[in-house]
Coordinates of C-alpha atoms and ligand atoms in Angstrom, one line a residue:
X15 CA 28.3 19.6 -23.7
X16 CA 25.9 22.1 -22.7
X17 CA 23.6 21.3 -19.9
X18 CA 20.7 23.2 -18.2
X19 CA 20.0 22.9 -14.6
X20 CA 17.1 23.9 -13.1
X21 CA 16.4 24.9 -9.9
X22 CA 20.5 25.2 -9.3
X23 CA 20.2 27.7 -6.6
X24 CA 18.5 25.4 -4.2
X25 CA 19.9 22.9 -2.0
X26 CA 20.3 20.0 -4.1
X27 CA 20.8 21.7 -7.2
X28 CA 23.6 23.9 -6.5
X29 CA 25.7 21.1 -4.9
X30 CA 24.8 19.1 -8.2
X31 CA 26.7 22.3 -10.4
X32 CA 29.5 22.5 -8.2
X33 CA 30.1 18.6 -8.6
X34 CA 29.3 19.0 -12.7
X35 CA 31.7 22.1 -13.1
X36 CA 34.6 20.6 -11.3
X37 CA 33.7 17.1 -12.4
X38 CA 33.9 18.3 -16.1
X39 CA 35.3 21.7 -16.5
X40 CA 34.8 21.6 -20.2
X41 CA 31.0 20.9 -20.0
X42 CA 29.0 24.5 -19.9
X43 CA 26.1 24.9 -16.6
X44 CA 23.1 26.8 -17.4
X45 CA 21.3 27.3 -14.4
X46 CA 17.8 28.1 -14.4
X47 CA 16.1 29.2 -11.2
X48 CA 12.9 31.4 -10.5
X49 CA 15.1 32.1 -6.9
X50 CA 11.6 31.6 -4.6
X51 CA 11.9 31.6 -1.1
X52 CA 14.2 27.9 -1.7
X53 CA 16.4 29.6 -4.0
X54 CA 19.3 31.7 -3.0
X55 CA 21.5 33.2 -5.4
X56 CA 24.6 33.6 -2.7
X57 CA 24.8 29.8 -2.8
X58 CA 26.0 30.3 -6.4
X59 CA 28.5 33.0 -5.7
X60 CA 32.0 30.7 -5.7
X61 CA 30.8 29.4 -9.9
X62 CA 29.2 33.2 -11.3
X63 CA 32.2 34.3 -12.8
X64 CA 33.2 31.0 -14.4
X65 CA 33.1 31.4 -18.2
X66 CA 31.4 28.0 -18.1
X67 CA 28.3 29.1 -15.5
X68 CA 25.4 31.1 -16.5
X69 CA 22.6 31.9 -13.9
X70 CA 19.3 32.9 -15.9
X71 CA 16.2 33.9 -13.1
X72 CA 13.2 31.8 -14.8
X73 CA 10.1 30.0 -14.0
X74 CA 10.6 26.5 -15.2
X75 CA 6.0 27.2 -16.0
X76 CA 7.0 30.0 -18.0
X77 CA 6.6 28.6 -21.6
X78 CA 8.2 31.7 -23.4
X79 CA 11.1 32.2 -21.2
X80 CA 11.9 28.4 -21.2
X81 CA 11.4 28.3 -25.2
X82 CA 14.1 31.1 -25.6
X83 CA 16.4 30.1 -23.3
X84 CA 16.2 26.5 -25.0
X85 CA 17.0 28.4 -28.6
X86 CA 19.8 30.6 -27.0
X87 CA 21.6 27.5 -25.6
X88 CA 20.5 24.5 -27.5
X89 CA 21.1 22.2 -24.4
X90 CA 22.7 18.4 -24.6
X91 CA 20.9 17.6 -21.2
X92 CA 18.3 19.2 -19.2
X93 CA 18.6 17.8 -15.2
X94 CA 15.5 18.8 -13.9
X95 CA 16.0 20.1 -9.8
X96 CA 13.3 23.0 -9.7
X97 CA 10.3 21.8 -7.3
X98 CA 8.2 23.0 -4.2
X99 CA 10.3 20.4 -2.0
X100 CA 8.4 21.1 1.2
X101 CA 6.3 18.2 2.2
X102 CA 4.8 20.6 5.3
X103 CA 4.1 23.5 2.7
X104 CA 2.6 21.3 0.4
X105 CA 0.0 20.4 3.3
X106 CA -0.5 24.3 3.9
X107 CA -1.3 25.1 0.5
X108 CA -0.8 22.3 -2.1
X109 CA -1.2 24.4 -5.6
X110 CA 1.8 26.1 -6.3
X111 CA 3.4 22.1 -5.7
X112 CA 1.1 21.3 -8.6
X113 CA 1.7 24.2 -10.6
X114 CA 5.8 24.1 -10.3
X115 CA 6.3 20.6 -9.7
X116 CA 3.7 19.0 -12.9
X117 CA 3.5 22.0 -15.3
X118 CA 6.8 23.0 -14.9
X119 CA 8.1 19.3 -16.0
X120 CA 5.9 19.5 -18.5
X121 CA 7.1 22.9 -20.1
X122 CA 10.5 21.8 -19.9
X123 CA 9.4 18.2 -22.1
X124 CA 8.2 20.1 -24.5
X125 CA 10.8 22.6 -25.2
X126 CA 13.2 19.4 -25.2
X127 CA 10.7 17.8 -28.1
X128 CA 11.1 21.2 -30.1
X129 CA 14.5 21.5 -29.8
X130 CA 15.6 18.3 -29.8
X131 CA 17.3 16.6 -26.5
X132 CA 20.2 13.9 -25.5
X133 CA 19.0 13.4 -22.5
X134 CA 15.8 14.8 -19.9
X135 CA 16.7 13.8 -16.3
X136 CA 14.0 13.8 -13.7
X137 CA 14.9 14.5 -10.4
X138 CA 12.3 12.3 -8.1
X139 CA 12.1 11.4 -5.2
X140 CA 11.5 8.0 -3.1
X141 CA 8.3 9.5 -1.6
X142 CA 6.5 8.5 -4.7
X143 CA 6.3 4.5 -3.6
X144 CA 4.8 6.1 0.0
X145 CA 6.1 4.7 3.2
X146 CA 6.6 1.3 4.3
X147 CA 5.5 -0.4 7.7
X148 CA 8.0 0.2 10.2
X149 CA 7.8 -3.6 11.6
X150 CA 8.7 -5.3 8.1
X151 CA 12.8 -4.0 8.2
X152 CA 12.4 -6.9 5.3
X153 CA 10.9 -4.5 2.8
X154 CA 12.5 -2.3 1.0
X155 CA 11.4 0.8 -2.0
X156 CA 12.8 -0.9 -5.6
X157 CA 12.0 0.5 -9.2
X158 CA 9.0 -1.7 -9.6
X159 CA 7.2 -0.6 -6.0
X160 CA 3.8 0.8 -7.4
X161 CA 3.6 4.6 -6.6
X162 CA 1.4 5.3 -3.3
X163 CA 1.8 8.9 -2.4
X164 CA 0.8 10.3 0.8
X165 CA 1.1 14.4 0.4
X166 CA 0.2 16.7 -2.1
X167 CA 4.3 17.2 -2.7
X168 CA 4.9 13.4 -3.2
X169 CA 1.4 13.7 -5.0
X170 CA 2.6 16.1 -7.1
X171 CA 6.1 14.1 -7.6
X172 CA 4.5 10.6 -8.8
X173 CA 2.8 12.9 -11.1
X174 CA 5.4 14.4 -13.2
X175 CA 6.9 10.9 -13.0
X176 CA 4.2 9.5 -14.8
X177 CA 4.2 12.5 -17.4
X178 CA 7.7 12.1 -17.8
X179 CA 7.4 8.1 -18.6
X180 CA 4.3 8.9 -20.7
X181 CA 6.3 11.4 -22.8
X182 CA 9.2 8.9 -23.3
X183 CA 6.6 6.6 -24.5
X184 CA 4.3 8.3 -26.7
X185 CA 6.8 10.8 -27.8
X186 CA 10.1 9.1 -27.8
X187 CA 11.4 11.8 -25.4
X188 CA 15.1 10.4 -24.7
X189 CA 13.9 10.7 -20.5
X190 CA 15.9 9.2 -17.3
X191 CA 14.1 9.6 -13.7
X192 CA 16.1 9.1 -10.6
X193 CA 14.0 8.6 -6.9
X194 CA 16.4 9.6 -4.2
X195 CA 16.3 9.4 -0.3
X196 CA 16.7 12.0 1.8
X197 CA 19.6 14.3 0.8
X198 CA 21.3 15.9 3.9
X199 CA 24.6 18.7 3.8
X200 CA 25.8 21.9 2.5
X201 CA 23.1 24.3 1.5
X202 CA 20.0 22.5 2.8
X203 CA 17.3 24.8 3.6
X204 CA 16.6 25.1 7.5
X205 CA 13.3 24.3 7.1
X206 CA 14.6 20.5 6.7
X207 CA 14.8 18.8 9.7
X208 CA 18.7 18.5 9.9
X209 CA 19.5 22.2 9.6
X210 CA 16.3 23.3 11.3
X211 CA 17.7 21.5 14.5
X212 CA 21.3 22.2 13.7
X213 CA 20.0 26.5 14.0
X214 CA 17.4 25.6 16.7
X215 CA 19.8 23.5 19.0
X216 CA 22.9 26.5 18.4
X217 CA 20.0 29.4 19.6
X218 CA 18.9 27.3 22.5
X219 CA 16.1 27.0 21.3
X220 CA 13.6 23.9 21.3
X221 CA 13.7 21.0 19.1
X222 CA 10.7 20.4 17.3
X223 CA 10.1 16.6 16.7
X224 CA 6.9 15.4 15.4
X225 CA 4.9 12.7 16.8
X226 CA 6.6 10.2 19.4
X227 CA 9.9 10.9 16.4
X228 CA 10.4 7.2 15.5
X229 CA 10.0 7.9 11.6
X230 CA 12.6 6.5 9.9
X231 CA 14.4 8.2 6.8
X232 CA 17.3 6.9 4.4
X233 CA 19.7 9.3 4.9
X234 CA 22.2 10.2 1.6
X235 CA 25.2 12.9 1.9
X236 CA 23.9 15.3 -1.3
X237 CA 27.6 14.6 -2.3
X238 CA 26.9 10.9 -3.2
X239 CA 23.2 11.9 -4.9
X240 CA 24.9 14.4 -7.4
X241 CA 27.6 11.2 -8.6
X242 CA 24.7 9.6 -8.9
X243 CA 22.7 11.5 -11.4
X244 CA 26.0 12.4 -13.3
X245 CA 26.7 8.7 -13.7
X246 CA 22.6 8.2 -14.9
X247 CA 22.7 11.1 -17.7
X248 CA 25.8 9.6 -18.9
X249 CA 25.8 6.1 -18.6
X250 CA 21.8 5.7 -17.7
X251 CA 19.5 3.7 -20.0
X252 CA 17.1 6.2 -22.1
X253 CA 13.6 5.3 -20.2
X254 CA 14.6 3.8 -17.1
X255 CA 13.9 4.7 -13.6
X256 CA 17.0 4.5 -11.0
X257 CA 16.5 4.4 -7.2
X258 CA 19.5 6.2 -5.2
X259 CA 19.8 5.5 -1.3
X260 CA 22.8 4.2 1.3
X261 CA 20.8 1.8 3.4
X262 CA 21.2 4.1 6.2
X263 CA 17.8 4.2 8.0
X264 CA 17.1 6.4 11.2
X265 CA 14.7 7.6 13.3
X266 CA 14.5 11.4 13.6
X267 CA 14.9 11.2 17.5
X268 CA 18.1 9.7 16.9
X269 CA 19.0 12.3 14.4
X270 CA 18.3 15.0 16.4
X271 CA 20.0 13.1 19.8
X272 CA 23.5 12.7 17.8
X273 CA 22.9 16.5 16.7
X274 CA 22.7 18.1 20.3
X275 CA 25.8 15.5 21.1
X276 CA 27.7 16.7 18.3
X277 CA 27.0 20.5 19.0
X278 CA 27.3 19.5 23.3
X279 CA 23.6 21.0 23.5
X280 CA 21.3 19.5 25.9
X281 CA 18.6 16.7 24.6
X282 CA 16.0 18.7 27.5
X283 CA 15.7 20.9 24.2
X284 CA 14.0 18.0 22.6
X285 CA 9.9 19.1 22.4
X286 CA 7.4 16.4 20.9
X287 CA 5.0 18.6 18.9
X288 CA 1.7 17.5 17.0
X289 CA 2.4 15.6 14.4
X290 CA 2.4 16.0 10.4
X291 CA -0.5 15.2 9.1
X292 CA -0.6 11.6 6.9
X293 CA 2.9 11.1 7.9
X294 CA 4.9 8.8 6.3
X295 CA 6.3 6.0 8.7
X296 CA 8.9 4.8 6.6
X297 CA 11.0 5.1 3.9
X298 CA 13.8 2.8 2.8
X299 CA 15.7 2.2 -1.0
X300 CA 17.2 -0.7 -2.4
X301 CA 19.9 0.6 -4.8
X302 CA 20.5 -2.7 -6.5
X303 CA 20.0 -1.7 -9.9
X304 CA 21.9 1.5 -9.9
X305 CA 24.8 -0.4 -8.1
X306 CA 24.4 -3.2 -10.7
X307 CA 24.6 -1.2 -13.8
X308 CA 26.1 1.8 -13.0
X309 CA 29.0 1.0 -10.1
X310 CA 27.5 3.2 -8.3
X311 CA 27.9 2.9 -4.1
X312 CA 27.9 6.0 -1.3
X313 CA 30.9 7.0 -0.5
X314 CA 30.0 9.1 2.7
X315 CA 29.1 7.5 5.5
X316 CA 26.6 9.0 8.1
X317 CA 28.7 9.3 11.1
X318 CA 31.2 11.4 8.5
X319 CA 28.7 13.3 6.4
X320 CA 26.8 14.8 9.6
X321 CA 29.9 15.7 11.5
X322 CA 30.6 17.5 8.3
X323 CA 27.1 19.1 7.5
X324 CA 27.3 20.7 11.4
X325 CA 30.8 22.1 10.5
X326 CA 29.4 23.2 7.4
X327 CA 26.6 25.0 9.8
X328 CA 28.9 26.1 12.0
X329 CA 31.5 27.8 9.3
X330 CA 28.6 29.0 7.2
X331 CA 26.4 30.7 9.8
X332 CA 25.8 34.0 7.5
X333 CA 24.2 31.8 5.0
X334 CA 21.8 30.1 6.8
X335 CA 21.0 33.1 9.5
X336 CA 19.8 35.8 6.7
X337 CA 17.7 33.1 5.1
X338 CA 16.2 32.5 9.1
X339 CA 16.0 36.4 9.4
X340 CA 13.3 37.2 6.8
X341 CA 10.4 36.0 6.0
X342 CA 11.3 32.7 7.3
X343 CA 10.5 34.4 10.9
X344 CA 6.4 33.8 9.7
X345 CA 6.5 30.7 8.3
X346 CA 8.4 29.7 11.5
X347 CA 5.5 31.0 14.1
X348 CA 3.0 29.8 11.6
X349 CA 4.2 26.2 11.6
X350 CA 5.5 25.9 15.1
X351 CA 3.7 28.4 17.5
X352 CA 1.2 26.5 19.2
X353 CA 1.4 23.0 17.8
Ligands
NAD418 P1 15.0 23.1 -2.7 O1 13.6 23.5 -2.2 O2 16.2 23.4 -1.8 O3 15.3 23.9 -4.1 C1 14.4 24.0 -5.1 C2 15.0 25.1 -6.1 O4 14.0 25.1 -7.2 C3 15.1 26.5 -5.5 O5 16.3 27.1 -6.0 C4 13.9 27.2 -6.1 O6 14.1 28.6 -6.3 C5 13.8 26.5 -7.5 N1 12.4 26.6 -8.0 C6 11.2 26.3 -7.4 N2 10.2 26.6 -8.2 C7 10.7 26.9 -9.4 C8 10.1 27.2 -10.6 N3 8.8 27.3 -10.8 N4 11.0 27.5 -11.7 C9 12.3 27.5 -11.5 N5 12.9 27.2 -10.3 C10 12.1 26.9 -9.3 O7 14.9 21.6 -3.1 P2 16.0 20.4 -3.0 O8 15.8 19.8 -1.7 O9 17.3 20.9 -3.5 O10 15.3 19.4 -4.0 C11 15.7 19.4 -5.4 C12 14.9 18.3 -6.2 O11 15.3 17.1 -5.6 C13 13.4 18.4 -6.0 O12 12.9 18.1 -7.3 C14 13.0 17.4 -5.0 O13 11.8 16.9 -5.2 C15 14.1 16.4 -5.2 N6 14.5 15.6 -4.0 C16 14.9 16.2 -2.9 C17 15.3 15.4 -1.8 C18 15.8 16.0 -0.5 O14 16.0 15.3 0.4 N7 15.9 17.3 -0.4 C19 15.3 14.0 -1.9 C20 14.9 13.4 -3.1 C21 14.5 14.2 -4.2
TDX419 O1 10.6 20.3 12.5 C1 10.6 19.1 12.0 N1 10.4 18.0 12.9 C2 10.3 16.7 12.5 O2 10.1 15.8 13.3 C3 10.7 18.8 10.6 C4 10.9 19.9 9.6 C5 10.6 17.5 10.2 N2 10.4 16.5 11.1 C6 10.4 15.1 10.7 C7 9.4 14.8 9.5 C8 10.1 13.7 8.7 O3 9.7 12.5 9.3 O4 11.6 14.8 10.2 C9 11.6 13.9 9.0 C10 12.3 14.6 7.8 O5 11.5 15.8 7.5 P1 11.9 16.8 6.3 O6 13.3 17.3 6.5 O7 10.8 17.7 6.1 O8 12.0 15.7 5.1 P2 10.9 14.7 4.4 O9 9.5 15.1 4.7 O10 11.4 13.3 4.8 O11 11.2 15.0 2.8 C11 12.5 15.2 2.3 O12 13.0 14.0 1.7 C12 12.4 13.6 0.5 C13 12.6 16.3 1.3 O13 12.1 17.5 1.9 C14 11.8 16.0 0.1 O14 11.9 17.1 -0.8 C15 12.4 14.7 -0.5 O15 11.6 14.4 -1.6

């Protein structure tokens, strides 16, 4: 089986190819990556010499490197990671979200109509149903929400969704799409709230929280997300859309309390700061379906998974300090100074 992966060097991606080549050592991982500021082709460094691992540096919008690396390899499955994942870059400057996250899918479809395709998996996210009223613990995200986007990322999401249904439909395209929660461990960028106070809180420095910080995410250990979309492009039905979450709501506050607990820091750190604009209150996934007809449950649970992400941070500081050494520096003072 030969399967392409884009966007592999980013956070979700690259856990998803170390789960896939140890999972199935006789499948082959093509990663394809245009390595922007996200990407980070260190993360891969433990799978390059595998004989089964190839790393090609491409934009998933570039039709003619797409197209050749389709006829070089002649994939099985395509799993689709590569996106602007930002929702407060997307608010800064929303066309490269378009331009990635929509054309990009679309390139990718139709090299998989030319040369022919098993399986195109979309990697979505549960943004694209909006949020959900904090008072109403009742209501939940399922496959048949209608999509209500708030940013121009989630915008952008729902988007290629759509495209990726309407191929299936018009074209026949043999498509899954999966809409995740939020993914926290290994490898998540530190612009993500759970690394960005993991690095803030071990420099002393403040804690950034948005708003009055009761916005509530469904947390998921990336670990459980990539058995997830391994069990979809093999067991999924061709057209289907699968929700992935672990019914583990909480409010950032009380993320970023257990993190200065965990790392003995003081919660004085904490610093409300202006909030995002059109920020989504809520966001919560019923994973009935994908439970139902796929076994599949999370297998982490929160109070684990984070005292293992801050290890992680903790073990791993090169990683994650020459990413906040660069050009990282600007987008931090852009974003934080003053707000
Ligand atoms: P990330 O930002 O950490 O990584 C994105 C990767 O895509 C990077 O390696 C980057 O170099 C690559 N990339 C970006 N533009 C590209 C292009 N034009 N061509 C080729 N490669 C390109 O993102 P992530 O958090 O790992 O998210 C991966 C996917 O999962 C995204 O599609 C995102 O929408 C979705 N998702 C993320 C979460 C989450 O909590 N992080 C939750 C649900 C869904
Ligand atoms: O400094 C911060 N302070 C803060 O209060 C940051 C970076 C975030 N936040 C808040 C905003 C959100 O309510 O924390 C929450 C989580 O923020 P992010 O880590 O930026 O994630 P979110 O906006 O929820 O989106 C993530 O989950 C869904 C991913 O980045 C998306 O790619 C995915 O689709």
């Amino acid at each position: 089986m030969n399967i392409i992966v884009t966007g592999g060097a980013g956070f979700i991606g690259s856990n998803f190819v170390f789960h896939m080549l140890k999972a199935h050592p006789e499948y082959r991982i093509i990663c394809l990556d245009k390595l922007t500021y996200a990407g980070n082709l260190s993360t891969l460094e433990p799978v390059m010499a595998n004989p089964n691992f190839r790393f090609v540096k491409a934009d998933i919008c570039d039709r003619d490197a797409v197209f050749q690396l389709f006829e070089e390899e002649h994939p099985d499955i395509v799993v689709n990671f590569a996106a602007e994942s930002h929702v407060d870059r997307s608010i800064e400057d929303p066309g490269i979200f378009l331009q990635t996250n929509i054309v990009g899918t679309q390139v990718l479809m139709d090299a998989c109509r030319k040369y022919g395709i098993k399986r195109y998996h979309q990697v979505s996210t549960d943004e694209v149903y909006g949020d959900l009223p904090l008072d109403r613990p009742d209501l939940f995200f399922t496959e048949e929400t209608p999509l209500h986007t708030s940013s121009p990322y989630s915008s952008s999401k729902a988007a290629a969704d759509l495209l990726v249904q309407a191929y299936h439909r018009t074209y026949g395209l043999p498509i899954t799409i999966s809409r995740c929660s939020n993914n926290y461990g290994p490898y998540h960028f530190p612009e993500k709230l759970i690394p960005l106070m993991i690095a803030n809180a071990l420099a002393d420095k403040p804690l950034p929280v948005y708003g009055e910080g009761i916005n509530v995410r469904d947390w998921l250990y990336v670990e459980d997300h990539c058995k997830a979309i391994d069990l979809i492009i093999h067991n999924g039905r061709e057209g289907e859309v699968y929700n992935i979450g672990g019914h583990n709501e909480m409010r950032n506050i009380d993320i970023v309390k257990i993190i200065c607990k965990e790392l003995n820091k003081p919660e004085s750190l904490i610093t409300y700061v202006t909030d995002r604009k059109g920020h989504d209150m809520r966001y919560a996934i019923d994973p009935t379906k994908i439970h139902n007809e796929l076994g599949w449950l999370p297998e982490t649970k929160f109070a684990d998974g984070i005292k293992l992400t801050i290890q992680w941070y903790l073990e791993n500081r090169s990683w994650w300090e020459t990413i906040i050494s660069g050009e990282y520096q600007n987008y931090y003072e852009k974003m934080y100074s003053n707000r």
